[in-house]
Tab-separated table of C-alpha atoms in Angstrom:
chain	number	residue	atom	x	y	z
A	516	UNK	CA	-0.968	9.018	-0.500
A	517	UNK	CA	-4.635	9.852	-0.353
A	518	UNK	CA	-7.232	7.251	-1.317
A	519	UNK	CA	-10.374	8.765	-2.817
A	520	UNK	CA	-13.526	7.184	-1.420
A	521	UNK	CA	-17.056	8.114	-2.372
A	522	UNK	CA	-20.429	7.919	-0.690
A	523	UNK	CA	-21.740	4.363	-1.008
A	524	UNK	CA	-21.108	0.896	0.346
A	525	UNK	CA	-17.695	-0.644	0.816
A	526	UNK	CA	-18.664	-3.056	-1.976
A	527	UNK	CA	-19.304	-0.114	-4.334
A	528	UNK	CA	-16.026	1.530	-3.317
A	529	UNK	CA	-14.163	-1.660	-4.205
A	530	UNK	CA	-16.012	-2.347	-7.490
A	531	UNK	CA	-14.734	0.650	-9.421
A	532	UNK	CA	-14.935	-1.028	-12.810
A	533	UNK	CA	-17.893	-2.388	-14.693
A	534	UNK	CA	-16.947	-5.834	-13.415
A	535	UNK	CA	-19.082	-6.917	-10.494
A	536	UNK	CA	-16.855	-9.061	-8.341
A	537	UNK	CA	-18.311	-11.709	-6.056
A	538	UNK	CA	-18.091	-11.388	-2.284
A	539	UNK	CA	-15.321	-13.990	-1.997
A	540	UNK	CA	-13.099	-11.985	-4.343
A	541	UNK	CA	-13.856	-8.725	-2.514
A	542	UNK	CA	-13.120	-10.337	0.850
A	543	UNK	CA	-9.875	-11.803	-0.519
A	544	UNK	CA	-8.814	-8.285	-1.527
A	545	UNK	CA	-9.630	-7.045	1.957
A	546	UNK	CA	-7.654	-9.933	3.475
A	547	UNK	CA	-4.668	-8.838	1.374
A	548	UNK	CA	-5.116	-5.293	2.682
A	549	UNK	CA	-5.497	-6.356	6.321
A	550	UNK	CA	-9.179	-5.372	6.608
A	551	UNK	CA	-10.728	-8.824	6.099
A	552	UNK	CA	-11.337	-9.624	9.788
A	553	UNK	CA	-12.771	-6.142	10.459
A	554	UNK	CA	-15.253	-6.428	7.572
A	555	UNK	CA	-16.223	-10.025	8.353
A	556	UNK	CA	-16.956	-9.075	11.980
A	557	UNK	CA	-18.848	-5.894	11.132
A	558	UNK	CA	-22.650	-6.387	11.124
A	559	UNK	CA	-22.975	-4.791	7.665
A	560	UNK	CA	-19.901	-6.475	6.177
A	561	UNK	CA	-19.377	-5.404	2.563
A	562	UNK	CA	-22.532	-3.284	2.810
A	563	UNK	CA	-20.835	-1.008	5.348
A	564	UNK	CA	-21.677	2.559	4.338
A	565	UNK	CA	-18.759	4.796	3.444
A	566	UNK	CA	-19.281	8.540	3.487
A	567	UNK	CA	-17.814	10.856	0.865
A	568	UNK	CA	-14.054	11.047	1.340
A	569	UNK	CA	-14.123	8.159	3.814
A	570	UNK	CA	-15.165	10.433	6.666
A	571	UNK	CA	-15.304	8.388	9.868
A	572	UNK	CA	-12.632	5.912	8.740
A	573	UNK	CA	-9.073	6.158	9.941
A	574	UNK	CA	-6.396	7.178	7.440
A	575	UNK	CA	-5.013	3.644	7.731
A	576	UNK	CA	-8.415	2.106	6.906
A	577	UNK	CA	-8.749	4.358	3.871
A	578	UNK	CA	-5.258	3.408	2.725
A	579	UNK	CA	-6.092	-0.284	3.234
A	580	UNK	CA	-9.146	0.093	0.983
A	581	UNK	CA	-6.747	1.501	-1.600
A	582	UNK	CA	-4.601	-1.649	-1.240
A	583	UNK	CA	-7.691	-3.812	-1.761
A	584	UNK	CA	-8.563	-1.845	-4.913
A	585	UNK	CA	-5.041	-2.316	-6.251
A	586	UNK	CA	-5.200	-6.071	-5.606
A	587	UNK	CA	-8.525	-6.279	-7.453
A	588	UNK	CA	-7.241	-4.312	-10.455
A	589	UNK	CA	-4.220	-6.641	-10.785
A	590	UNK	CA	-2.014	-4.162	-12.696
A	591	UNK	CA	1.306	-5.082	-14.304
A	592	UNK	CA	2.777	-1.648	-13.468
A	593	UNK	CA	2.197	0.110	-10.128
A	594	UNK	CA	3.082	3.632	-9.058
A	595	UNK	CA	3.049	3.744	-5.258
A	596	UNK	CA	3.457	7.068	-3.436
A	597	UNK	CA	4.223	6.593	0.275
A	598	UNK	CA	2.268	3.320	0.180
A	599	UNK	CA	2.370	2.593	3.919
A	600	UNK	CA	2.559	6.124	5.340
A	601	UNK	CA	-0.736	5.845	7.232
A	602	UNK	CA	-0.293	2.289	8.486
A	603	UNK	CA	0.965	1.218	11.887
A	604	UNK	CA	4.157	-0.854	11.977
A	605	UNK	CA	2.323	-4.177	12.322
A	606	UNK	CA	0.071	-3.608	9.320
A	607	UNK	CA	2.981	-2.132	7.367
A	608	UNK	CA	4.996	-5.324	7.966
A	609	UNK	CA	2.005	-7.412	6.864
A	610	UNK	CA	1.515	-5.383	3.674
A	611	UNK	CA	5.249	-5.456	2.841
A	612	UNK	CA	5.283	-9.229	3.286
A	613	UNK	CA	2.236	-9.664	1.032
A	614	UNK	CA	3.565	-7.223	-1.549
A	615	UNK	CA	6.862	-9.091	-1.706
A	616	UNK	CA	5.020	-12.030	-3.281
A	617	UNK	CA	2.339	-10.028	-5.101
A	618	UNK	CA	4.825	-7.778	-6.922
A	619	UNK	CA	6.633	-10.722	-8.553
A	620	UNK	CA	6.352	-10.277	-12.313
A	621	UNK	CA	5.250	-6.646	-11.954
A	622	UNK	CA	7.018	-3.340	-12.234
A	623	UNK	CA	6.653	-1.010	-9.269
A	624	UNK	CA	7.850	2.555	-8.965
A	625	UNK	CA	7.771	3.459	-5.292
A	626	UNK	CA	8.236	6.870	-3.682
A	627	UNK	CA	8.872	6.449	0.023
A	628	UNK	CA	10.690	7.647	3.112
A	629	UNK	CA	10.071	4.314	4.853
A	630	UNK	CA	12.978	1.847	4.958
A	631	UNK	CA	10.753	-1.300	5.229
A	632	UNK	CA	9.328	-0.500	1.786
A	633	UNK	CA	12.834	-0.520	0.309
A	634	UNK	CA	12.920	-4.277	0.983
A	635	UNK	CA	10.533	-4.604	-1.988
A	636	UNK	CA	12.948	-3.039	-4.438
A	637	UNK	CA	15.714	-4.484	-6.584
A	638	UNK	CA	17.026	-1.088	-7.643
A	639	UNK	CA	16.875	1.948	-5.405
A	640	UNK	CA	17.233	5.576	-6.424
A	641	UNK	CA	17.572	8.336	-3.833
A	642	UNK	CA	16.879	11.949	-4.698
A	643	UNK	CA	17.983	14.853	-2.514
A	644	UNK	CA	16.819	18.373	-3.285
A	645	UNK	CA	15.532	17.177	-6.671
A	646	UNK	CA	18.877	15.682	-7.694
A	647	UNK	CA	20.080	12.120	-8.017
A	648	UNK	CA	22.102	11.304	-4.891
A	649	UNK	CA	22.405	7.503	-5.044
A	650	UNK	CA	21.394	4.887	-7.609
A	651	UNK	CA	22.080	1.185	-7.481
A	652	UNK	CA	21.063	-2.256	-6.244
A	653	UNK	CA	19.036	-2.118	-3.021
A	654	UNK	CA	21.709	-3.693	-0.800
A	655	UNK	CA	24.392	-1.268	-1.988
A	656	UNK	CA	22.139	1.736	-1.463
A	657	UNK	CA	21.094	0.539	2.010
A	658	UNK	CA	24.764	0.009	2.939
A	659	UNK	CA	25.505	3.535	1.710
A	660	UNK	CA	22.661	4.935	3.843
A	661	UNK	CA	23.813	3.039	6.943
A	662	UNK	CA	27.377	4.275	6.436
A	663	UNK	CA	26.163	7.883	6.149
A	664	UNK	CA	23.923	7.486	9.231
A	665	UNK	CA	26.897	6.257	11.271
A	666	UNK	CA	28.947	9.260	10.144
A	667	UNK	CA	26.110	11.639	11.050
A	668	UNK	CA	25.725	10.226	14.573
A	669	UNK	CA	29.461	9.955	15.303
């Protein structure tokens, strides 16, 4: 949920490994995360200074930097905790669309309260009060949720 940023440039905050990535690769990661246009239009670009903890950036911008880091690391297994919680609906839809393709061939374990994120899953597990409430293919679980929502509002 919380992306840890440190005092330094945006470039340094993206290059967390010993690998120095070129600007094109860093900008591609920011495009994936929805920050590409902002960084390209900023006078300092990738040299934009980030304060410790990302002070001065919105929560959504910090979360987007986390998405760019994930894209750069290219993991085969991802653990995502409320991955779009700080994003507005437009950016959330963009990220979900990009993740739909990016997650192919990867395993993702996603903890979320956001229904749009469930579109990324093949199997969905719902826990209530620490107990398994529903487990099954995404479409079956979504149908179960819709049925229960209709009962609750009737």
